[in-house]
mmCIF file of C-alpha atoms in Angstrom:
data_model
loop_
_atom_site.group_PDB
_atom_site.id
_atom_site.type_symbol
_atom_site.label_atom_id
_atom_site.label_comp_id
_atom_site.label_asym_id
_atom_site.label_seq_id
_atom_site.Cartn_x
_atom_site.Cartn_y
_atom_site.Cartn_z
ATOM 1 C CA MET A 1 0.000 0.000 0.000
ATOM 2 C CA LYS A 2 1.301 3.455 -0.931
ATOM 3 C CA ARG A 3 2.218 5.649 2.012
ATOM 4 C CA TYR A 4 1.045 8.842 0.277
ATOM 5 C CA THR A 5 -1.945 9.610 -1.921
ATOM 6 C CA HIS A 6 -2.183 12.676 -4.181
ATOM 7 C CA ILE A 7 -5.437 14.320 -5.182
ATOM 8 C CA ARG A 8 -5.004 16.789 -8.050
ATOM 9 C CA SER A 9 -7.435 18.987 -9.918
ATOM 10 C CA ARG A 10 -7.547 18.671 -13.711
ATOM 11 C CA THR A 11 -5.900 22.057 -14.183
ATOM 12 C CA GLY A 12 -3.225 21.262 -11.619
ATOM 13 C CA SER A 13 -4.108 24.349 -9.556
ATOM 14 C CA MET A 14 -4.769 22.193 -6.497
ATOM 15 C CA ASP A 15 -2.583 19.307 -5.403
ATOM 16 C CA LEU A 16 -3.391 17.728 -2.046
ATOM 17 C CA GLN A 17 -1.118 15.174 -0.439
ATOM 18 C CA PHE A 18 -2.532 12.744 2.136
ATOM 19 C CA GLU A 19 -0.917 9.949 4.042
ATOM 20 C CA THR A 20 -2.916 6.868 3.076
ATOM 21 C CA ILE A 21 -3.586 6.100 6.742
ATOM 22 C CA SER A 22 -5.320 9.466 7.024
ATOM 23 C CA LEU A 23 -7.789 8.469 4.281
ATOM 24 C CA ILE A 24 -8.672 5.383 6.312
ATOM 25 C CA TRP A 25 -9.292 7.486 9.412
ATOM 26 C CA ILE A 26 -11.353 9.961 7.383
ATOM 27 C CA LEU A 27 -13.608 7.151 6.167
ATOM 28 C CA LEU A 28 -13.899 5.804 9.734
ATOM 29 C CA GLY A 29 -14.740 9.291 10.968
ATOM 30 C CA LEU A 30 -17.453 9.743 8.353
ATOM 31 C CA LEU A 31 -18.868 6.349 9.310
ATOM 32 C CA ALA A 32 -18.871 7.459 12.959
ATOM 33 C CA PHE A 33 -20.779 10.606 11.924
ATOM 34 C CA VAL A 34 -23.441 8.461 10.245
ATOM 35 C CA MET A 35 -23.656 6.211 13.304
ATOM 36 C CA ALA A 36 -23.957 9.251 15.553
ATOM 37 C CA ILE A 37 -26.904 10.483 13.514
ATOM 38 C CA ALA A 38 -28.565 7.062 13.392
ATOM 39 C CA MET A 39 -28.031 6.146 17.054
ATOM 40 C CA GLY A 40 -27.657 9.504 18.786
ATOM 41 C CA THR A 41 -31.039 10.769 17.645
ATOM 42 C CA GLY A 42 -32.665 7.671 19.148
ATOM 43 C CA TRP A 43 -31.205 8.115 22.636
ATOM 44 C CA GLY A 44 -33.066 10.242 25.134
ATOM 45 C CA ASP A 45 -35.895 10.106 27.634
ATOM 46 C CA THR A 46 -37.838 8.235 24.938
ATOM 47 C CA TYR A 47 -35.631 5.583 23.337
ATOM 48 C CA ILE A 48 -36.140 5.001 19.613
ATOM 49 C CA SER A 49 -34.405 2.103 17.881
ATOM 50 C CA PRO A 50 -31.929 2.778 15.033
ATOM 51 C CA ASN A 51 -34.266 1.038 12.562
ATOM 52 C CA ALA A 52 -37.118 3.378 13.503
ATOM 53 C CA VAL A 53 -34.750 6.346 13.283
ATOM 54 C CA LEU A 54 -33.582 5.408 9.790
ATOM 55 C CA SER A 55 -37.149 4.739 8.655
ATOM 56 C CA THR A 56 -38.174 8.189 9.834
ATOM 57 C CA LEU A 57 -35.150 9.885 8.264
ATOM 58 C CA PHE A 58 -35.798 8.226 4.894
ATOM 59 C CA GLY A 59 -39.517 9.006 5.044
ATOM 60 C CA THR A 60 -40.713 5.403 5.271
ATOM 61 C CA GLY A 61 -41.770 5.457 8.934
ATOM 62 C CA SER A 62 -45.259 5.578 10.388
ATOM 63 C CA GLY A 63 -44.907 9.229 11.437
ATOM 64 C CA GLU A 64 -45.086 8.341 15.132
ATOM 65 C CA HIS A 65 -41.619 9.690 15.903
ATOM 66 C CA ASP A 66 -41.445 12.531 13.382
ATOM 67 C CA PHE A 67 -41.668 15.375 15.908
ATOM 68 C CA ILE A 68 -39.162 13.921 18.378
ATOM 69 C CA LEU A 69 -36.611 12.984 15.736
ATOM 70 C CA LEU A 70 -36.959 15.601 13.012
ATOM 71 C CA THR A 71 -37.808 18.637 15.134
ATOM 72 C CA LEU A 72 -36.105 18.049 18.492
ATOM 73 C CA ARG A 73 -33.183 15.642 18.186
ATOM 74 C CA LEU A 74 -31.843 15.585 14.624
ATOM 75 C CA PRO A 75 -31.113 19.354 14.430
ATOM 76 C CA ARG A 76 -29.386 19.099 17.810
ATOM 77 C CA VAL A 77 -27.209 16.165 16.754
ATOM 78 C CA LEU A 78 -26.254 17.795 13.448
ATOM 79 C CA THR A 79 -25.501 21.105 15.159
ATOM 80 C CA ALA A 80 -23.254 19.379 17.720
ATOM 81 C CA LEU A 81 -21.364 17.479 15.016
ATOM 82 C CA PHE A 82 -20.744 20.504 12.802
ATOM 83 C CA VAL A 83 -19.987 22.928 15.641
ATOM 84 C CA GLY A 84 -17.307 20.513 16.843
ATOM 85 C CA ALA A 85 -16.031 20.109 13.291
ATOM 86 C CA ALA A 86 -15.722 23.884 12.901
ATOM 87 C CA LEU A 87 -13.754 24.184 16.153
ATOM 88 C CA GLY A 88 -11.548 21.190 15.283
ATOM 89 C CA VAL A 89 -10.564 22.590 11.881
ATOM 90 C CA ALA A 90 -10.081 26.104 13.315
ATOM 91 C CA GLY A 91 -7.782 24.723 16.013
ATOM 92 C CA ALA A 92 -5.732 22.745 13.491
ATOM 93 C CA ILE A 93 -5.265 25.855 11.348
ATOM 94 C CA LEU A 94 -4.144 27.981 14.297
ATOM 95 C CA GLN A 95 -1.686 25.380 15.562
ATOM 96 C CA GLY A 96 -0.239 25.205 12.056
ATOM 97 C CA ILE A 97 0.237 28.908 11.368
ATOM 98 C CA ILE A 98 1.418 29.720 14.903
ATOM 99 C CA ARG A 99 3.501 26.535 15.200
ATOM 100 C CA ASN A 100 2.379 26.227 18.795
ATOM 101 C CA PRO A 101 0.653 23.147 20.298
ATOM 102 C CA LEU A 102 -1.140 25.404 22.811
ATOM 103 C CA ALA A 103 -2.973 27.410 20.149
ATOM 104 C CA SER A 104 -6.737 27.105 19.855
ATOM 105 C CA PRO A 105 -9.630 29.544 19.320
ATOM 106 C CA ASP A 106 -10.528 29.736 23.025
ATOM 107 C CA ILE A 107 -6.973 29.788 24.406
ATOM 108 C CA ILE A 108 -5.753 32.743 22.310
ATOM 109 C CA GLY A 109 -8.945 34.781 22.686
ATOM 110 C CA ILE A 110 -10.888 34.270 19.436
ATOM 111 C CA THR A 111 -13.773 32.600 21.272
ATOM 112 C CA GLY A 112 -13.698 35.376 23.879
ATOM 113 C CA GLY A 113 -14.010 38.063 21.201
ATOM 114 C CA ALA A 114 -16.873 36.220 19.566
ATOM 115 C CA SER A 115 -18.544 35.864 22.977
ATOM 116 C CA VAL A 116 -18.306 39.588 23.755
ATOM 117 C CA ALA A 117 -19.785 40.474 20.375
ATOM 118 C CA ALA A 118 -22.552 37.865 20.638
ATOM 119 C CA VAL A 119 -23.559 38.842 24.188
ATOM 120 C CA SER A 120 -23.520 42.521 23.166
ATOM 121 C CA PHE A 121 -25.814 41.641 20.285
ATOM 122 C CA ILE A 122 -28.191 39.666 22.527
ATOM 123 C CA THR A 123 -28.201 42.375 25.228
ATOM 124 C CA PHE A 124 -28.449 45.556 23.186
ATOM 125 C CA ALA A 125 -29.802 44.570 19.776
ATOM 126 C CA GLY A 126 -31.702 41.331 20.388
ATOM 127 C CA GLY A 127 -35.158 42.892 20.176
ATOM 128 C CA VAL A 128 -34.310 45.383 17.438
ATOM 129 C CA VAL A 129 -32.190 43.529 14.873
ATOM 130 C CA SER A 130 -32.903 40.078 13.435
ATOM 131 C CA ILE A 131 -31.287 37.265 15.424
ATOM 132 C CA LYS A 132 -30.080 35.888 12.068
ATOM 133 C CA LEU A 133 -27.327 38.516 12.182
ATOM 134 C CA LEU A 134 -25.834 36.996 15.348
ATOM 135 C CA PRO A 135 -23.205 34.987 13.388
ATOM 136 C CA VAL A 136 -22.063 38.202 11.685
ATOM 137 C CA ALA A 137 -21.600 39.882 15.070
ATOM 138 C CA SER A 138 -19.695 36.877 16.439
ATOM 139 C CA ILE A 139 -17.368 36.701 13.450
ATOM 140 C CA ALA A 140 -16.697 40.456 13.674
ATOM 141 C CA GLY A 141 -15.820 40.150 17.378
ATOM 142 C CA ALA A 142 -13.584 37.147 16.747
ATOM 143 C CA LEU A 143 -11.775 38.925 13.905
ATOM 144 C CA LEU A 144 -11.242 42.077 15.960
ATOM 145 C CA ILE A 145 -9.700 40.318 18.942
ATOM 146 C CA SER A 146 -7.560 38.039 16.748
ATOM 147 C CA LEU A 147 -6.067 41.094 15.013
ATOM 148 C CA LEU A 148 -5.512 42.699 18.419
ATOM 149 C CA VAL A 149 -3.754 39.603 19.774
ATOM 150 C CA TYR A 150 -1.521 39.342 16.726
ATOM 151 C CA GLY A 151 -0.709 43.065 16.771
ATOM 152 C CA LEU A 152 0.189 43.157 20.470
ATOM 153 C CA SER A 153 2.294 40.008 20.066
ATOM 154 C CA TRP A 154 4.417 41.514 17.311
ATOM 155 C CA LYS A 155 7.931 42.537 18.238
ATOM 156 C CA LYS A 156 10.255 41.852 15.333
ATOM 157 C CA GLY A 157 8.121 38.781 14.799
ATOM 158 C CA VAL A 158 5.732 36.761 16.939
ATOM 159 C CA THR A 159 6.985 34.253 19.500
ATOM 160 C CA PRO A 160 4.716 31.418 20.690
ATOM 161 C CA ILE A 161 4.886 32.296 24.393
ATOM 162 C CA ARG A 162 4.068 35.968 23.770
ATOM 163 C CA LEU A 163 1.123 35.078 21.548
ATOM 164 C CA VAL A 164 -0.315 32.584 24.033
ATOM 165 C CA LEU A 165 0.137 34.846 27.066
ATOM 166 C CA ILE A 166 -1.398 37.886 25.355
ATOM 167 C CA GLY A 167 -4.211 35.692 24.052
ATOM 168 C CA ILE A 168 -4.942 34.360 27.542
ATOM 169 C CA GLY A 169 -4.885 37.912 28.935
ATOM 170 C CA LEU A 170 -7.270 39.283 26.309
ATOM 171 C CA SER A 171 -9.473 36.232 26.702
ATOM 172 C CA ALA A 172 -9.746 36.976 30.432
ATOM 173 C CA ALA A 173 -10.527 40.624 29.678
ATOM 174 C CA ALA A 174 -13.213 39.546 27.200
ATOM 175 C CA LYS A 175 -14.733 37.236 29.823
ATOM 176 C CA ALA A 176 -14.791 40.092 32.339
ATOM 177 C CA ALA A 177 -16.508 42.390 29.824
ATOM 178 C CA THR A 178 -19.034 39.684 29.028
ATOM 179 C CA THR A 179 -19.808 39.109 32.719
ATOM 180 C CA LEU A 180 -20.223 42.864 33.266
ATOM 181 C CA MET A 181 -22.754 43.080 30.442
ATOM 182 C CA ILE A 182 -24.718 40.144 31.845
ATOM 183 C CA VAL A 183 -24.807 41.686 35.338
ATOM 184 C CA MET A 184 -25.959 45.072 34.044
ATOM 185 C CA SER A 185 -28.509 43.794 31.518
ATOM 186 C CA PRO A 186 -32.209 43.060 32.159
ATOM 187 C CA ALA A 187 -33.043 39.670 33.658
ATOM 188 C CA ILE A 188 -34.473 38.225 30.432
ATOM 189 C CA SER A 189 -31.457 39.213 28.323
ATOM 190 C CA ALA A 190 -29.078 38.106 31.080
ATOM 191 C CA GLY A 191 -30.713 34.677 31.240
ATOM 192 C CA LYS A 192 -30.401 34.190 27.482
ATOM 193 C CA ALA A 193 -26.793 35.362 27.439
ATOM 194 C CA TYR A 194 -25.790 33.225 30.434
ATOM 195 C CA LEU A 195 -27.338 30.073 28.944
ATOM 196 C CA TRP A 196 -25.588 30.797 25.661
ATOM 197 C CA LEU A 197 -22.216 31.389 27.361
ATOM 198 C CA THR A 198 -22.168 27.992 29.056
ATOM 199 C CA GLY A 199 -21.815 26.375 25.632
ATOM 200 C CA SER A 200 -24.791 24.247 24.714
ATOM 201 C CA VAL A 201 -26.687 23.008 21.676
ATOM 202 C CA TYR A 202 -29.885 22.802 23.736
ATOM 203 C CA GLY A 203 -32.842 23.944 21.656
ATOM 204 C CA ALA A 204 -30.900 23.767 18.377
ATOM 205 C CA SER A 205 -33.116 24.282 15.355
ATOM 206 C CA TRP A 206 -32.846 23.722 11.637
ATOM 207 C CA GLN A 207 -31.880 27.382 11.313
ATOM 208 C CA ASN A 208 -28.736 26.607 13.298
ATOM 209 C CA VAL A 209 -28.000 23.686 10.966
ATOM 210 C CA TYR A 210 -28.479 25.869 7.887
ATOM 211 C CA THR A 211 -26.078 28.409 9.407
ATOM 212 C CA ILE A 212 -23.217 26.126 10.480
ATOM 213 C CA VAL A 213 -23.135 23.450 7.751
ATOM 214 C CA PRO A 214 -22.306 25.683 4.737
ATOM 215 C CA VAL A 215 -19.648 27.541 6.745
ATOM 216 C CA VAL A 216 -17.959 24.295 7.832
ATOM 217 C CA VAL A 217 -18.026 22.772 4.347
ATOM 218 C CA LEU A 218 -16.773 25.895 2.567
ATOM 219 C CA GLY A 219 -14.255 26.792 5.293
ATOM 220 C CA THR A 220 -12.782 23.282 5.327
ATOM 221 C CA LEU A 221 -12.446 23.208 1.539
ATOM 222 C CA LEU A 222 -10.698 26.595 1.566
ATOM 223 C CA ALA A 223 -8.390 25.444 4.367
ATOM 224 C CA LEU A 224 -7.528 22.314 2.376
ATOM 225 C CA ALA A 225 -6.486 24.514 -0.528
ATOM 226 C CA PHE A 226 -3.784 25.966 1.765
ATOM 227 C CA SER A 227 -2.696 22.651 3.254
ATOM 228 C CA ARG A 228 0.573 22.587 1.307
ATOM 229 C CA SER A 229 1.298 26.105 2.536
ATOM 230 C CA LEU A 230 0.746 24.977 6.129
ATOM 231 C CA ASN A 231 3.073 22.024 5.605
ATOM 232 C CA ALA A 232 5.750 24.420 4.354
ATOM 233 C CA GLN A 233 5.185 26.934 7.167
ATOM 234 C CA GLU A 234 5.884 24.179 9.687
ATOM 235 C CA LEU A 235 9.500 24.358 8.482
ATOM 236 C CA GLY A 236 9.758 28.080 9.286
ATOM 237 C CA ASP A 237 8.975 31.282 7.410
ATOM 238 C CA ASP A 238 12.316 31.500 5.593
ATOM 239 C CA ILE A 239 12.159 27.962 4.223
ATOM 240 C CA ALA A 240 8.489 28.367 3.315
ATOM 241 C CA SER A 241 9.275 31.575 1.396
ATOM 242 C CA SER A 242 12.141 29.858 -0.432
ATOM 243 C CA LEU A 243 9.656 27.163 -1.518
ATOM 244 C CA GLY A 244 7.462 29.819 -3.136
ATOM 245 C CA VAL A 245 4.893 30.208 -0.342
ATOM 246 C CA LYS A 246 3.513 33.722 0.111
ATOM 247 C CA VAL A 247 3.715 33.384 3.873
ATOM 248 C CA GLN A 248 2.115 36.606 5.087
ATOM 249 C CA ARG A 249 -0.755 36.515 2.590
ATOM 250 C CA HIS A 250 -1.499 32.851 3.256
ATOM 251 C CA ARG A 251 -1.237 33.355 7.022
ATOM 252 C CA PHE A 252 -3.758 36.197 6.920
ATOM 253 C CA LEU A 253 -6.205 34.179 4.813
ATOM 254 C CA LEU A 254 -5.842 31.129 7.072
ATOM 255 C CA ILE A 255 -6.453 33.244 10.184
ATOM 256 C CA LEU A 256 -9.544 34.654 8.474
ATOM 257 C CA ILE A 257 -10.820 31.130 7.716
ATOM 258 C CA SER A 258 -10.182 30.073 11.321
ATOM 259 C CA VAL A 259 -11.963 33.152 12.673
ATOM 260 C CA VAL A 260 -15.026 32.567 10.480
ATOM 261 C CA LEU A 261 -15.222 28.905 11.527
ATOM 262 C CA ALA A 262 -14.797 29.610 15.246
ATOM 263 C CA GLY A 263 -17.014 32.703 15.220
ATOM 264 C CA THR A 264 -19.865 30.873 13.511
ATOM 265 C CA ALA A 265 -19.546 27.915 15.906
ATOM 266 C CA VAL A 266 -19.688 30.274 18.896
ATOM 267 C CA SER A 267 -22.719 32.109 17.503
ATOM 268 C CA VAL A 268 -24.597 28.815 17.156
ATOM 269 C CA ALA A 269 -23.593 26.917 20.295
ATOM 270 C CA GLY A 270 -21.950 29.411 22.610
ATOM 271 C CA ALA A 271 -18.495 29.199 24.125
ATOM 272 C CA ILE A 272 -17.765 25.460 23.963
ATOM 273 C CA GLY A 273 -14.147 25.345 25.035
ATOM 274 C CA PHE A 274 -11.041 23.265 24.378
ATOM 275 C CA ILE A 275 -12.307 21.330 21.339
ATOM 276 C CA GLY A 276 -9.976 23.316 19.092
ATOM 277 C CA LEU A 277 -7.100 22.385 21.406
ATOM 278 C CA ILE A 278 -7.791 18.671 21.890
ATOM 279 C CA ALA A 279 -8.991 17.542 18.442
ATOM 280 C CA PRO A 280 -5.831 18.503 16.469
ATOM 281 C CA HIS A 281 -3.596 16.702 18.981
ATOM 282 C CA ILE A 282 -5.615 13.490 18.699
ATOM 283 C CA ALA A 283 -5.658 13.796 14.909
ATOM 284 C CA ARG A 284 -1.902 14.348 14.786
ATOM 285 C CA ARG A 285 -1.341 11.177 16.804
ATOM 286 C CA LEU A 286 -3.562 9.194 14.429
ATOM 287 C CA VAL A 287 -2.514 10.433 10.983
ATOM 288 C CA GLY A 288 0.729 12.384 11.309
ATOM 289 C CA ARG A 289 1.550 16.013 10.627
ATOM 290 C CA LEU A 290 0.522 16.494 6.972
ATOM 291 C CA TYR A 291 -2.226 19.096 7.143
ATOM 292 C CA GLY A 292 -4.397 17.792 4.319
ATOM 293 C CA GLY A 293 -5.544 14.728 6.215
ATOM 294 C CA MET A 294 -4.889 16.082 9.694
ATOM 295 C CA MET A 295 -7.353 18.976 9.329
ATOM 296 C CA LEU A 296 -10.130 16.692 8.103
ATOM 297 C CA VAL A 297 -9.551 14.154 10.872
ATOM 298 C CA SER A 298 -9.364 16.975 13.423
ATOM 299 C CA GLY A 299 -12.751 18.250 12.252
ATOM 300 C CA LEU A 300 -14.298 14.790 12.479
ATOM 301 C CA ILE A 301 -12.869 14.210 15.958
ATOM 302 C CA GLY A 302 -14.049 17.646 17.098
ATOM 303 C CA GLY A 303 -17.562 16.896 15.900
ATOM 304 C CA LEU A 304 -17.640 13.550 17.676
ATOM 305 C CA LEU A 305 -16.304 15.094 20.920
ATOM 306 C CA VAL A 306 -19.056 17.722 21.028
ATOM 307 C CA PHE A 307 -21.650 15.114 20.076
ATOM 308 C CA MET A 308 -20.540 12.791 22.898
ATOM 309 C CA ALA A 309 -20.441 15.660 25.409
ATOM 310 C CA ASP A 310 -23.969 16.707 24.467
ATOM 311 C CA LEU A 311 -25.240 13.120 24.467
ATOM 312 C CA ILE A 312 -23.905 12.581 28.003
ATOM 313 C CA ALA A 313 -25.323 15.937 29.093
ATOM 314 C CA ARG A 314 -28.867 15.205 27.931
ATOM 315 C CA THR A 315 -29.133 11.509 28.811
ATOM 316 C CA LEU A 316 -27.180 10.687 31.973
ATOM 317 C CA PHE A 317 -28.536 13.628 33.962
ATOM 318 C CA TYR A 318 -32.150 13.541 32.760
ATOM 319 C CA PRO A 319 -34.428 15.445 33.472
ATOM 320 C CA LEU A 320 -31.656 18.044 33.748
ATOM 321 C CA ASP A 321 -30.043 19.136 30.485
ATOM 322 C CA ILE A 322 -26.444 19.994 31.373
ATOM 323 C CA PRO A 323 -24.554 22.272 28.925
ATOM 324 C CA ALA A 324 -22.060 20.347 26.813
ATOM 325 C CA GLY A 325 -19.452 23.047 27.466
ATOM 326 C CA ILE A 326 -19.132 21.862 31.077
ATOM 327 C CA PHE A 327 -17.930 18.434 29.942
ATOM 328 C CA THR A 328 -15.546 19.749 27.267
ATOM 329 C CA ALA A 329 -14.002 22.124 29.825
ATOM 330 C CA GLY A 330 -13.705 19.310 32.359
ATOM 331 C CA ILE A 331 -11.618 17.345 29.855
ATOM 332 C CA GLY A 332 -9.869 20.251 28.186
ATOM 333 C CA ALA A 333 -8.550 22.144 31.212
ATOM 334 C CA PRO A 334 -6.423 19.224 32.523
ATOM 335 C CA PHE A 335 -5.274 18.549 28.959
ATOM 336 C CA PHE A 336 -4.126 22.173 28.622
ATOM 337 C CA ILE A 337 -2.169 21.910 31.890
ATOM 338 C CA TYR A 338 -0.570 18.702 30.608
ATOM 339 C CA LEU A 339 0.502 20.441 27.387
ATOM 340 C CA LEU A 340 1.968 23.345 29.348
ATOM 341 C CA PHE A 341 3.973 20.921 31.467
ATOM 342 C CA ARG A 342 5.131 18.847 28.489
ATOM 343 C CA ASN A 343 6.250 21.889 26.489
ATOM 344 C CA ARG A 344 7.658 23.872 29.438
ATOM 345 C CA ASN A 345 11.207 23.788 27.997
ATOM 346 C CA GLN A 346 10.092 24.928 24.539
ATOM 347 C CA ILE A 347 8.129 28.045 25.478
#
């Protein structure tokens, strides 16, 4: 079996290189997505067998479970899968362009910026402007804070430790600003904002699915187009430039893709933390460091992590519906400490 597989466009403008093992894991991940949809939508306070789920999804069922599956559970499962995928791909991009294993949307402040913008939108414009514009506000907040982090980190270049520390500081400042807005806002707005901030796909609708799915698909395809650039940037800016990579232009576009992915995920499901940190590390262990396959596997793993967190939250603690963000933080925070300890001599 060949170790590497090339996928080229007819014109030759796109040439993706995958390790063959990564294609196997991609297929397994897609199969796991299908199983999550078939089995995850059946689990809940009312159990529905996979056969009944598939019959309903393909329109051959009796109609008995249509409301539970098609209105309540399926949008929630799909939202969890694609929100996690967005965060997984965004985290893989950031770790590639920053060359830092500690980079992720929530660690360096992108999620915090999106949260401030989203809570501001809910608090001050929720009853005036259409809620459909919430993703735009989140993306704008994420882009603003990411530019601020990068600008403050620049001193004849950007070092990993400076970027991470400034990102953590701005993330804390964003959290403080968000908390202040919640405290000072009316009770109804504060309740909505607080529930959103915990990170949950509770009450997900088809509108959320229609928002997140196109962004994830398009963002992932665009990121794949820059996978060779990311592979080159891993070797350092000078070597990447000598290989013909337009480093600064590609880095800006990749940051923009990451911001759009993370900002949209936050606007749909709130501040679900640490997925963008954990998923790329697991993917790297499974398929290696080539970014073509690693980004796709990272997205699939991220989706499955959020799905599992939400499944545990809504089934094991019934009738309570615990936010999925609590479980991802419970896993992610110790993992972040472990990474800090492991890389203490490098940063």
